[in-house]
PDB file of C-alpha atoms in Angstrom:
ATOM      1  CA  UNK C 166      88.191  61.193  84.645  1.00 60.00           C
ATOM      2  CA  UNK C 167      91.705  61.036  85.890  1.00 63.00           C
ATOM      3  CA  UNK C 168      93.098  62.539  82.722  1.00 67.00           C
ATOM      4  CA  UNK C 169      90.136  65.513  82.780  1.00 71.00           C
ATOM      5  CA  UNK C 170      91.605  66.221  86.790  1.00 74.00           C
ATOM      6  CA  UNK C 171      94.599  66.582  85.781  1.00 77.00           C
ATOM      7  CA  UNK C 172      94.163  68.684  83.279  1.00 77.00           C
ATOM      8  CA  UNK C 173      92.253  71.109  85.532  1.00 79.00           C
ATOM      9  CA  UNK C 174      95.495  71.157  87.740  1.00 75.00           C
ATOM     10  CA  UNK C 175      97.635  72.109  85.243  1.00 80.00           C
ATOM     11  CA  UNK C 176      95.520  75.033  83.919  1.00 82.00           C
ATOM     12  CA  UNK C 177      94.932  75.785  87.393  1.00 82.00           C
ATOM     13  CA  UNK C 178      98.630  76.056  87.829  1.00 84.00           C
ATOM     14  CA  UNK C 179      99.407  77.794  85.137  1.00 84.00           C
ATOM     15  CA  UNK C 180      96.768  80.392  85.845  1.00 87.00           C
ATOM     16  CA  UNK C 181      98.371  80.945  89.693  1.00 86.00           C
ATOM     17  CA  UNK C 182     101.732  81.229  88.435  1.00 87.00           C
ATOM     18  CA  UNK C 183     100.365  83.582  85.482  1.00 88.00           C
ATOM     19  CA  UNK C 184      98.835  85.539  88.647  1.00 88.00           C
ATOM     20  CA  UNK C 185     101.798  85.439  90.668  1.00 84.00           C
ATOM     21  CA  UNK C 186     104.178  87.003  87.411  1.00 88.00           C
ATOM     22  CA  UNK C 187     101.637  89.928  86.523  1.00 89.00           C
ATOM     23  CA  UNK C 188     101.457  90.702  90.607  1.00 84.00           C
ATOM     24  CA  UNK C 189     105.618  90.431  90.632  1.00 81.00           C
ATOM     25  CA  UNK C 190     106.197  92.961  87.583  1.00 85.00           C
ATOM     26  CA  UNK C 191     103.432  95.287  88.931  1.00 85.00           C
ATOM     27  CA  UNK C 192     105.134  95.285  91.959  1.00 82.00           C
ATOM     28  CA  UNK C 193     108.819  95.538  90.810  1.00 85.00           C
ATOM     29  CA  UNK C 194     108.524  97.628  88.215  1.00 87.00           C
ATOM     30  CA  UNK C 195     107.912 100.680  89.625  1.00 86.00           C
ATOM     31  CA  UNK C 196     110.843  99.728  91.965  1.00 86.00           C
ATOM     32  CA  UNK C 197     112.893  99.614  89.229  1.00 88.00           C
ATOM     33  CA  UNK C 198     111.882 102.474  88.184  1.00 87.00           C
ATOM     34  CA  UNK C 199     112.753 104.658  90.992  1.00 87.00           C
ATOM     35  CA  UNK C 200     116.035 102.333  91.155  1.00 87.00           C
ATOM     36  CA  UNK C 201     116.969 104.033  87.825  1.00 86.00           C
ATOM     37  CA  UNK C 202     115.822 106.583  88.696  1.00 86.00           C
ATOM     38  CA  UNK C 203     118.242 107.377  91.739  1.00 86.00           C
ATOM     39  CA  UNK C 204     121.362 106.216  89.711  1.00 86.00           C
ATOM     40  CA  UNK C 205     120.609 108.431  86.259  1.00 83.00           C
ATOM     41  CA  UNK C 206     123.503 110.418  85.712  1.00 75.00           C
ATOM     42  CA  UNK C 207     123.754 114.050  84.285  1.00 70.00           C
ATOM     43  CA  UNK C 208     124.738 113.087  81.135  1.00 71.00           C
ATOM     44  CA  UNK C 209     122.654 109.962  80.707  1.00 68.00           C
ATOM     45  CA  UNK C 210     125.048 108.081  82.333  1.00 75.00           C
ATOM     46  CA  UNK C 211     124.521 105.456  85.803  1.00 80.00           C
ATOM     47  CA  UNK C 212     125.906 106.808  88.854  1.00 82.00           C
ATOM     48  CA  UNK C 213     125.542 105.531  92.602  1.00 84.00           C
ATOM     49  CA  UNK C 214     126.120 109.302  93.887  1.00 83.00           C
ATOM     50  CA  UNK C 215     122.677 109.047  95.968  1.00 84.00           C
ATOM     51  CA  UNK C 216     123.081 106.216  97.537  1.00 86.00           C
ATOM     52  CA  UNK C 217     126.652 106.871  98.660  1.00 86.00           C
ATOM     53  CA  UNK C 218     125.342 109.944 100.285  1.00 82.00           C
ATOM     54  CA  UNK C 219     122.525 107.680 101.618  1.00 82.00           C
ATOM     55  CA  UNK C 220     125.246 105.306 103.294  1.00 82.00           C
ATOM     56  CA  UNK C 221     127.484 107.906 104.147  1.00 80.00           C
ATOM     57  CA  UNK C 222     126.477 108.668 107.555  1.00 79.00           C
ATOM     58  CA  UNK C 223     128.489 112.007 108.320  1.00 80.00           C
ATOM     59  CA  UNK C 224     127.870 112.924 104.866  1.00 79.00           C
ATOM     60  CA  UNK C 225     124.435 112.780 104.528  1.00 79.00           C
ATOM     61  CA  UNK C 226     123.710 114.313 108.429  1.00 81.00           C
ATOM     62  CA  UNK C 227     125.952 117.682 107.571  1.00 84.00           C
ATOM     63  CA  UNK C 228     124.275 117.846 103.851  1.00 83.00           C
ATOM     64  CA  UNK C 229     120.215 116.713 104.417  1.00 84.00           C
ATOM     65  CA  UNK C 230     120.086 117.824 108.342  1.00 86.00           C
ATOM     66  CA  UNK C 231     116.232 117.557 107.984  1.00 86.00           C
ATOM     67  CA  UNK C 232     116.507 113.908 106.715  1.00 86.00           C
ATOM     68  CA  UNK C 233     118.753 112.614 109.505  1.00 86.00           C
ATOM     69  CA  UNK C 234     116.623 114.302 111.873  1.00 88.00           C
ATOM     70  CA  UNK C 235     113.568 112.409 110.494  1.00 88.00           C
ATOM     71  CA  UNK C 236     115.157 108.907 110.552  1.00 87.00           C
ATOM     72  CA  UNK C 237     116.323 109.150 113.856  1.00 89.00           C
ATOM     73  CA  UNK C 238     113.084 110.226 114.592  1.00 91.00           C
ATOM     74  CA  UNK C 239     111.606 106.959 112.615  1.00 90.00           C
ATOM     75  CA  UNK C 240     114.378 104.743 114.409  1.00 90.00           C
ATOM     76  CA  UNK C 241     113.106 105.778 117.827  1.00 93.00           C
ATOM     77  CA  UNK C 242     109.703 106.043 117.259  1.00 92.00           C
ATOM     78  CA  UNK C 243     109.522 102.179 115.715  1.00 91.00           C
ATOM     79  CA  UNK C 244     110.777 100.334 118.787  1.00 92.00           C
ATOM     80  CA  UNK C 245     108.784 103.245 121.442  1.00 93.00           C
ATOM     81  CA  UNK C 246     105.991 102.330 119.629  1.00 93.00           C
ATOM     82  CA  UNK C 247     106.184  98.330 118.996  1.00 92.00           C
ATOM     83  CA  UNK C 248     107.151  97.998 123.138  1.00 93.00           C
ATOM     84  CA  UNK C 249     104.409 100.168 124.224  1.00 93.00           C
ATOM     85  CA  UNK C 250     101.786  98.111 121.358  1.00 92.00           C
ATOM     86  CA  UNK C 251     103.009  94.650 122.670  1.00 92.00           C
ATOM     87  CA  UNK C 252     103.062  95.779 126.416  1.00 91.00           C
ATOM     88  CA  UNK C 253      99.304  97.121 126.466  1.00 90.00           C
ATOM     89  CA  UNK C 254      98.281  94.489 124.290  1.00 90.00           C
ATOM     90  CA  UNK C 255      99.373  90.937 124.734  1.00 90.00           C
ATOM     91  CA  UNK C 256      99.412  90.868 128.760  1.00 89.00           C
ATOM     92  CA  UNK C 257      95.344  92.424 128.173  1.00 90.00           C
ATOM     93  CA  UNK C 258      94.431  90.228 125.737  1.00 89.00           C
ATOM     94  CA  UNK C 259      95.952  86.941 127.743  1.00 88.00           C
ATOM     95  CA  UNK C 260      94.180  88.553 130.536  1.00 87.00           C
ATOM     96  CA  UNK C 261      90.598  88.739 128.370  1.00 88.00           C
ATOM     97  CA  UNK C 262      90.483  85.130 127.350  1.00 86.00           C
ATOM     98  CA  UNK C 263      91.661  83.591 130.436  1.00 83.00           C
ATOM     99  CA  UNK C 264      89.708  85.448 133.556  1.00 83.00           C
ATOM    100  CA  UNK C 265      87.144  88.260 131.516  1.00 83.00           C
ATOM    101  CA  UNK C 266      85.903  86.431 128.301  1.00 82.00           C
ATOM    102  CA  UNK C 267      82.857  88.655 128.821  1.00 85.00           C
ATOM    103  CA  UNK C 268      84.713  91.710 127.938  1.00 86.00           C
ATOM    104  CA  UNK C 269      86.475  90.341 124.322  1.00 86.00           C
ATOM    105  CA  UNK C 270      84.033  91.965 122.471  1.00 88.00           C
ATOM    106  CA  UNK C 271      84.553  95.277 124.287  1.00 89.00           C
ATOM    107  CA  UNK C 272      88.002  94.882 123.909  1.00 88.00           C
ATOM    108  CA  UNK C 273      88.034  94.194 120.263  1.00 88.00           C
ATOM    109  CA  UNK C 274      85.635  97.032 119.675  1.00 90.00           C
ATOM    110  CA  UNK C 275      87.967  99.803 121.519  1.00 88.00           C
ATOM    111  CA  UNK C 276      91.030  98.430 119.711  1.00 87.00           C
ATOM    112  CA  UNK C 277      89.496  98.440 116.347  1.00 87.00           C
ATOM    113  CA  UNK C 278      87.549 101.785 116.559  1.00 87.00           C
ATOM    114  CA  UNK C 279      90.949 103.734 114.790  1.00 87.00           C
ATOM    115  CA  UNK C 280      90.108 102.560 112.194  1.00 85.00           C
ATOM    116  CA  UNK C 281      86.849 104.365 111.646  1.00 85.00           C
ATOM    117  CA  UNK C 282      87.857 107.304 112.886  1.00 85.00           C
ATOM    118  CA  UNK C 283      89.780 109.275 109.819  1.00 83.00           C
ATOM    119  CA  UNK C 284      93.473 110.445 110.552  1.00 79.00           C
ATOM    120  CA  UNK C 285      92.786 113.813 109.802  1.00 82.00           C
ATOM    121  CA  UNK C 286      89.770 113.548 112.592  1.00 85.00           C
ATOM    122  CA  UNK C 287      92.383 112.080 114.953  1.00 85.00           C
ATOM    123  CA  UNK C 288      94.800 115.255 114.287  1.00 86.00           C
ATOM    124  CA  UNK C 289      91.529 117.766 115.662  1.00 85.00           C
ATOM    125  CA  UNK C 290      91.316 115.366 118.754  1.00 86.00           C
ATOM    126  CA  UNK C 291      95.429 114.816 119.505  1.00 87.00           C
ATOM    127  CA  UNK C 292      96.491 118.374 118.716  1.00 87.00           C
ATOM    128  CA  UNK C 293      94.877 119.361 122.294  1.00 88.00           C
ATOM    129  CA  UNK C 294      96.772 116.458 123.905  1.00 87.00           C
ATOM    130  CA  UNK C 295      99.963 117.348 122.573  1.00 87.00           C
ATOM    131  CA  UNK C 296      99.518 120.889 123.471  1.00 87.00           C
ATOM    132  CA  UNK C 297     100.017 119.227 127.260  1.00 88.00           C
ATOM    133  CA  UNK C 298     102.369 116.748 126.246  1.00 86.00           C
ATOM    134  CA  UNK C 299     104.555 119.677 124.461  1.00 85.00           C
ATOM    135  CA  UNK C 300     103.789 121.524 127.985  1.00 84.00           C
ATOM    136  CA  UNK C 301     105.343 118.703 130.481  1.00 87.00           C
ATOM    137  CA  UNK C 302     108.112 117.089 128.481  1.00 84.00           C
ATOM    138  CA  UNK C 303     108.926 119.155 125.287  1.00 82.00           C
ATOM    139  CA  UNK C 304     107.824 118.928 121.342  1.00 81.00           C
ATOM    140  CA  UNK C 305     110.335 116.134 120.747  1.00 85.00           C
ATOM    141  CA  UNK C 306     109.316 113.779 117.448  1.00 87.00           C
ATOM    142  CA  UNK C 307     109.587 110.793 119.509  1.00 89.00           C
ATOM    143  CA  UNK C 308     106.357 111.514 121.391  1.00 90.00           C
ATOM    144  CA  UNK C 309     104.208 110.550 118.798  1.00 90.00           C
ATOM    145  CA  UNK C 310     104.734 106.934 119.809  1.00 91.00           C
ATOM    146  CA  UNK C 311     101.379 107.526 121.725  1.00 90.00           C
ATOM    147  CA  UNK C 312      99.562 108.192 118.620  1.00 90.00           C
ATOM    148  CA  UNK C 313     101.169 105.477 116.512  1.00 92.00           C
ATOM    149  CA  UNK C 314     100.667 103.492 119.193  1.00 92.00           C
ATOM    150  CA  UNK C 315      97.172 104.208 118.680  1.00 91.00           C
ATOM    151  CA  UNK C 316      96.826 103.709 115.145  1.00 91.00           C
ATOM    152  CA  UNK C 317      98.782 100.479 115.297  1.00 91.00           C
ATOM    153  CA  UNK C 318      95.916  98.927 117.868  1.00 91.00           C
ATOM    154  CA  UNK C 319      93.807  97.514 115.785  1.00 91.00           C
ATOM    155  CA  UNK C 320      96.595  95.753 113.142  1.00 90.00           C
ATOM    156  CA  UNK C 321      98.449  94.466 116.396  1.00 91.00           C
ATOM    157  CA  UNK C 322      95.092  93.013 117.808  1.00 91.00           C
ATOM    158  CA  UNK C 323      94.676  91.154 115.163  1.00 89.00           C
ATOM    159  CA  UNK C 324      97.332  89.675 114.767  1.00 88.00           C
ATOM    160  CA  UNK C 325      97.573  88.772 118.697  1.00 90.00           C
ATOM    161  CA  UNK C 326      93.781  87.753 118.755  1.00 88.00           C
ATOM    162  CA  UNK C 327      94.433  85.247 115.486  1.00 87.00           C
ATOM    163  CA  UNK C 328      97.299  83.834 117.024  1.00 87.00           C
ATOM    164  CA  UNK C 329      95.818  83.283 120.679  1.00 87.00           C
ATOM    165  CA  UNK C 330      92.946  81.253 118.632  1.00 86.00           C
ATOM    166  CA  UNK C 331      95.338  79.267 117.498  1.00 84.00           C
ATOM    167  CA  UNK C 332      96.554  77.634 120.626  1.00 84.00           C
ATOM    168  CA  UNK C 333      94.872  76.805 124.068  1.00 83.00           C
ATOM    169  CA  UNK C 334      95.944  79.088 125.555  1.00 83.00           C
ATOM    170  CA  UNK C 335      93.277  78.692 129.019  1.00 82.00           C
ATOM    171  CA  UNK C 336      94.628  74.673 129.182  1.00 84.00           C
ATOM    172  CA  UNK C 337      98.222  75.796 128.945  1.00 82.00           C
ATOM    173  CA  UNK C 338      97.874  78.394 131.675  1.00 84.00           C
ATOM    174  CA  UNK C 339      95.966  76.121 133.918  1.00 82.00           C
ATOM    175  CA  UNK C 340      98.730  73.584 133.482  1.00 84.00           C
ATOM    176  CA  UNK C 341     101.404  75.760 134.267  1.00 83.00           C
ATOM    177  CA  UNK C 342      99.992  77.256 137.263  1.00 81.00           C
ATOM    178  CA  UNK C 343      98.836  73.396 138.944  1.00 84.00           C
ATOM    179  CA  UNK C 344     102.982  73.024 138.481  1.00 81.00           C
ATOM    180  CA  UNK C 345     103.297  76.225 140.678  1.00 82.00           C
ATOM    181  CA  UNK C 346     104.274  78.511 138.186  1.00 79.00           C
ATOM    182  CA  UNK C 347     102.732  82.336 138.703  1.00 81.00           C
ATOM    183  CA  UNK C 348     101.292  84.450 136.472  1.00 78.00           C
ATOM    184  CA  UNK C 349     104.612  86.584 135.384  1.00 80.00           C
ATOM    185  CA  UNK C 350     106.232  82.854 134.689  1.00 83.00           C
ATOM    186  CA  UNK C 351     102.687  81.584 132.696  1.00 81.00           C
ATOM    187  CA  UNK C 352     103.300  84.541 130.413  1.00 81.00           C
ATOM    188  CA  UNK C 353     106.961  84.717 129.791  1.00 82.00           C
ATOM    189  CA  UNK C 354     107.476  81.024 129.609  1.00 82.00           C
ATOM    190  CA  UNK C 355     104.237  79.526 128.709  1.00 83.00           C
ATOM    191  CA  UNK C 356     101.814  81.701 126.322  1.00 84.00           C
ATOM    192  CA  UNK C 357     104.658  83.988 124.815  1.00 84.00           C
ATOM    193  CA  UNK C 358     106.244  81.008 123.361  1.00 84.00           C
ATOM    194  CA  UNK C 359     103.192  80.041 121.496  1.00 85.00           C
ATOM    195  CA  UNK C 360     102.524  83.042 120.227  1.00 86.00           C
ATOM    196  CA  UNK C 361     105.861  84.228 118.687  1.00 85.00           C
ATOM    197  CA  UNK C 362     105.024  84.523 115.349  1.00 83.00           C
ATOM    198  CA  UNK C 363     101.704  86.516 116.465  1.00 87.00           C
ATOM    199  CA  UNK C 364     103.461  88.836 118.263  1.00 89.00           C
ATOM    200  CA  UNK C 365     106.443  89.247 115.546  1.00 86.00           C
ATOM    201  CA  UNK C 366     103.695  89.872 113.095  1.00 85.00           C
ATOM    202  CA  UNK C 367     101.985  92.674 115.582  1.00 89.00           C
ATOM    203  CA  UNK C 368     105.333  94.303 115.404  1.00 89.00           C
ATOM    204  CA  UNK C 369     105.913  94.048 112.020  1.00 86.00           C
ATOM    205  CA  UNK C 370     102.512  95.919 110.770  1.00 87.00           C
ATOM    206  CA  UNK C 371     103.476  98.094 113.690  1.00 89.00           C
ATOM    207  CA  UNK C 372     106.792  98.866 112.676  1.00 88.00           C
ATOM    208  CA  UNK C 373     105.652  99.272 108.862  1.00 85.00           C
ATOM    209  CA  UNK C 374     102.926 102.008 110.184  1.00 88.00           C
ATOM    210  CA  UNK C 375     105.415 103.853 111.388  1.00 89.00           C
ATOM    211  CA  UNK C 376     107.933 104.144 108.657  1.00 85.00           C
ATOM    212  CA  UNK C 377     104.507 104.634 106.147  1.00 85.00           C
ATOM    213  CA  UNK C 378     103.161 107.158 108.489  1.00 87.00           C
ATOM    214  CA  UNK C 379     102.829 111.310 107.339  1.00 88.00           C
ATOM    215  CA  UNK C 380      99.602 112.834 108.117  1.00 87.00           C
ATOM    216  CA  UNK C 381      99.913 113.020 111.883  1.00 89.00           C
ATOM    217  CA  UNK C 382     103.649 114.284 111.716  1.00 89.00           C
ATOM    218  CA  UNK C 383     103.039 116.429 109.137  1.00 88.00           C
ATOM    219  CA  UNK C 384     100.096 118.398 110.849  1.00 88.00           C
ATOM    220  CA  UNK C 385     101.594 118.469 114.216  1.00 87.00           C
ATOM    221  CA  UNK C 386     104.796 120.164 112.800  1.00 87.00           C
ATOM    222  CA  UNK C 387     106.776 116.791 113.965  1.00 88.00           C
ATOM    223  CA  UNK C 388     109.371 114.998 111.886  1.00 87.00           C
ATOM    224  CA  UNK C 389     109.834 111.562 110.543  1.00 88.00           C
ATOM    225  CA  UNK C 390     111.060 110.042 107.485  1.00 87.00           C
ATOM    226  CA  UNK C 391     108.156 110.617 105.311  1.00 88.00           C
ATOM    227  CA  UNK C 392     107.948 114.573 106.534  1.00 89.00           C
ATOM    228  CA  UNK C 393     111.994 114.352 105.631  1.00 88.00           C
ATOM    229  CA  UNK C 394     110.813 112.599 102.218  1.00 87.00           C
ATOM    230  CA  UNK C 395     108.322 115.062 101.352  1.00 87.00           C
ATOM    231  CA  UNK C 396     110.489 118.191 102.240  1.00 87.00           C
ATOM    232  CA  UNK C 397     113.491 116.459 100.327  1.00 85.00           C
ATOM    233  CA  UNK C 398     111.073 116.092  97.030  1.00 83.00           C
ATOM    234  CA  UNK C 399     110.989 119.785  96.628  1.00 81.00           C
ATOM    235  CA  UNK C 400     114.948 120.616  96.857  1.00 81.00           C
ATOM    236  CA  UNK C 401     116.547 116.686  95.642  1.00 83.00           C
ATOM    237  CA  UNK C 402     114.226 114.394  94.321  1.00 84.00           C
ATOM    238  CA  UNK C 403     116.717 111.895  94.038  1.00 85.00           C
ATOM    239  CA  UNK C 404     117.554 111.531  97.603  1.00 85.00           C
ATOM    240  CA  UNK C 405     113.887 111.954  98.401  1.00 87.00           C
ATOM    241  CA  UNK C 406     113.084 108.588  96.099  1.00 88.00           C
ATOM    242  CA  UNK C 407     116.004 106.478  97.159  1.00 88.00           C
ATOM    243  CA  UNK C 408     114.790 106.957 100.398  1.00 87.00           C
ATOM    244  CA  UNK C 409     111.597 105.730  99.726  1.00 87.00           C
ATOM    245  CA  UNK C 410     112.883 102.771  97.882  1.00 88.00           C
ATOM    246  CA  UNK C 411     115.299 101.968 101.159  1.00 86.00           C
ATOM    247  CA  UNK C 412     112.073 102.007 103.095  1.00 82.00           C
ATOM    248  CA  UNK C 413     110.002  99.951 100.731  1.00 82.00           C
ATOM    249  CA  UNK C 414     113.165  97.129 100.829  1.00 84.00           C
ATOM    250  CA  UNK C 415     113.298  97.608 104.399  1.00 80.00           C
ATOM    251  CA  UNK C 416     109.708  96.655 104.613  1.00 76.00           C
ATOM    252  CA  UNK C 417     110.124  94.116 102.594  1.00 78.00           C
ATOM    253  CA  UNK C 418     113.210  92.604 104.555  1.00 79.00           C
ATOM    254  CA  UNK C 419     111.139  92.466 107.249  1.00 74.00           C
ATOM    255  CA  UNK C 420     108.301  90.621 106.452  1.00 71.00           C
ATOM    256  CA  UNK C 421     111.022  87.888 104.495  1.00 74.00           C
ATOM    257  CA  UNK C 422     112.355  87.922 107.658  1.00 73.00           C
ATOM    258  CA  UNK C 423     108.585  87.381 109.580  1.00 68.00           C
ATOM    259  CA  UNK C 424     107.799  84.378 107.295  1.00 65.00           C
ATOM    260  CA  UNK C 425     111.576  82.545 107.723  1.00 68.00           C
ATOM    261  CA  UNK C 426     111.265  83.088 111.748  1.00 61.00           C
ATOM    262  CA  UNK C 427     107.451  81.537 111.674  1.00 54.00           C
ATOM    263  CA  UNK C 428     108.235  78.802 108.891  1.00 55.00           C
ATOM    264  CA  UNK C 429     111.690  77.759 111.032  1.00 53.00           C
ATOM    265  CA  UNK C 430     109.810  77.714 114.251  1.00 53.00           C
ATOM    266  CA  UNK C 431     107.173  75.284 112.401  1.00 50.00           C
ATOM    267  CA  UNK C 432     109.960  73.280 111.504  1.00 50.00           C
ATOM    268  CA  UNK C 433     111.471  72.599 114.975  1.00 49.00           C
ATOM    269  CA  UNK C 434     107.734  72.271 116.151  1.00 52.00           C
ATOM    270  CA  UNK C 435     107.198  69.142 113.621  1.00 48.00           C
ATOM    271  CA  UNK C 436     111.075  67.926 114.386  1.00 44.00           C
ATOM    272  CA  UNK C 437     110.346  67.471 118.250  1.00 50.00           C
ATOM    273  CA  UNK C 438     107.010  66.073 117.737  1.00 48.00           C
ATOM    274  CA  UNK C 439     108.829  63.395 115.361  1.00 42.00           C
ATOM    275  CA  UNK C 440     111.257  63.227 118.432  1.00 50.00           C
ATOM    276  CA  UNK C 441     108.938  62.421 120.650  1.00 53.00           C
ATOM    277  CA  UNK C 442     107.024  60.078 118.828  1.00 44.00           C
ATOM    278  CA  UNK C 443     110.413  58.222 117.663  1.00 50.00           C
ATOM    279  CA  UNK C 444     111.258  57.597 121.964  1.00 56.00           C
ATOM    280  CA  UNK C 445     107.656  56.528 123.177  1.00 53.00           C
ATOM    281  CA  UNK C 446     108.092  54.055 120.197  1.00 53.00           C
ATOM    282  CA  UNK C 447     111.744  53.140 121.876  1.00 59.00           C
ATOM    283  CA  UNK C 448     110.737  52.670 125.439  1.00 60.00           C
ATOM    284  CA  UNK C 449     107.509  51.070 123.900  1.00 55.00           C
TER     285      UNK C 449
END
């Protein structure tokens, strides 16, 4: 019997690292592929050319205008749109579970309900609102923050939701506020601490929405790096797919750097608990 479970371990580990492999060359492949791509010479030849340009600030603002328009654009529109996510959402949600659980469902359903509604649909329904918002404060890029911030709802919800399950969060409040802290203290010190990987994770598919995001731009006649990418396909397709790869890595970087922050925080978490354990034994 022992033998037989072991076996089915090993072919069960085998078959998840077989798994793993085929996922890893579908996914680095084509990255490779555009990789080469970017650094084929004229004559056959490798050459870093594009991304030299890419890194070369003044260079590449005087010789693809519309690109460093669009990643300024991006750049702005990331953190707009992650502060105004996390500032409607986490202080709400606290809010929800702690004094209105009545309304959860209500506020799940109104955060979710992008995603049913098509982007193209959402175009028909913004285009009147930016008519205003072109009317009061100009047709800058950076206001489309409102609509990402919009179509990053219900990813950042869910996130926040899942971790807010995790912890509890109504005994931690209550505990805080018997010590005399208020709310503004409960929520800074408190709940926010408990929920940092949550929230990191709400900005992370938030700021990966953004950088992924052309349908909205692109009909409203805004631009952002993938209206840059797009235009740059049709005059350097070179430039236009290294900077598509520097966004995939970026992406990528990110959510390396997502897991390290939660698994390091996890970490500490397990090192004070052995901490504290280790002095009640001591003055035990």
């Amino acid at each position: 019997m022992a033998g037989l479970r072991q076996r089915r371990v090993r072919r069960q580990r085998v078959l998840r690292w077989v798994v793993v492999a085929l996922f890893a060359v579908l996914f680095l492949l084509p990255l490779f592929a555009m990789l080469e791509f970017t650094t084929r010479g004229a004559g056959g030849g490798l050459t870093w050319e594009t991304w030299r340009v890419l890194f070369d600030w003044g260079t590449l603002a005087s010789t693809y205008p519309i690109l460093w328009t669009g990643m300024k654009a991006s750049f702005w529109l990331m953190l707009l749109s992650v502060a105004l996510t996390l500032a409607l959402l986490v202080p709400t949600v606290v809010w929800v579970r702690l004094r209105l659980p009545k309304l959860r469902r209500v506020v799940e359903f109104v955060s979710l309900l992008p995603l049913t509604v098509p982007a193209i649909v959402l175009v028909v329904g913004l285009a009147p609102v930016y008519a205003w918002v072109v009317y009061f404060v100009g047709g800058s890029s950076v206001t489309l923050f409102l609509a990402y911030t919009v179509l990053a709802l219900p990813f950042a919800y869910r996130a926040i939701d899942a971790g807010l399950s995790a912890i509890d969060v109504r005994t931690l409040s209550e505990a805080a506020r018997s010590l005399g802290a208020g709310w503004a203290t409960v929520m800074w010190k408190v709940v926010l601490p408990n929920i940092r990987s949550a929230v990191l994770s709400a900005a992370f598919l938030t700021v990966a929405l953004v950088l992924g995001e052309f349908t909205i731009a692109s009909l409203l006649n805004r631009d952002n790096i993938q209206v840059a990418i797009n235009q740059l396909g049709k005059s350097s397709a070179p430039v236009s797919v290294a900077v598509s790869l520097a966004a995939l890595v970026l992406a990528f970087v990110l959510l390396f750097l997502l897991s390290f922050a939660g698994r390091r925080r996890g970490q500490a978490r397990r090192v004070n608990r052995v901490n504290r354990v280790n002095r009640e034994r001591t003055t035990s």
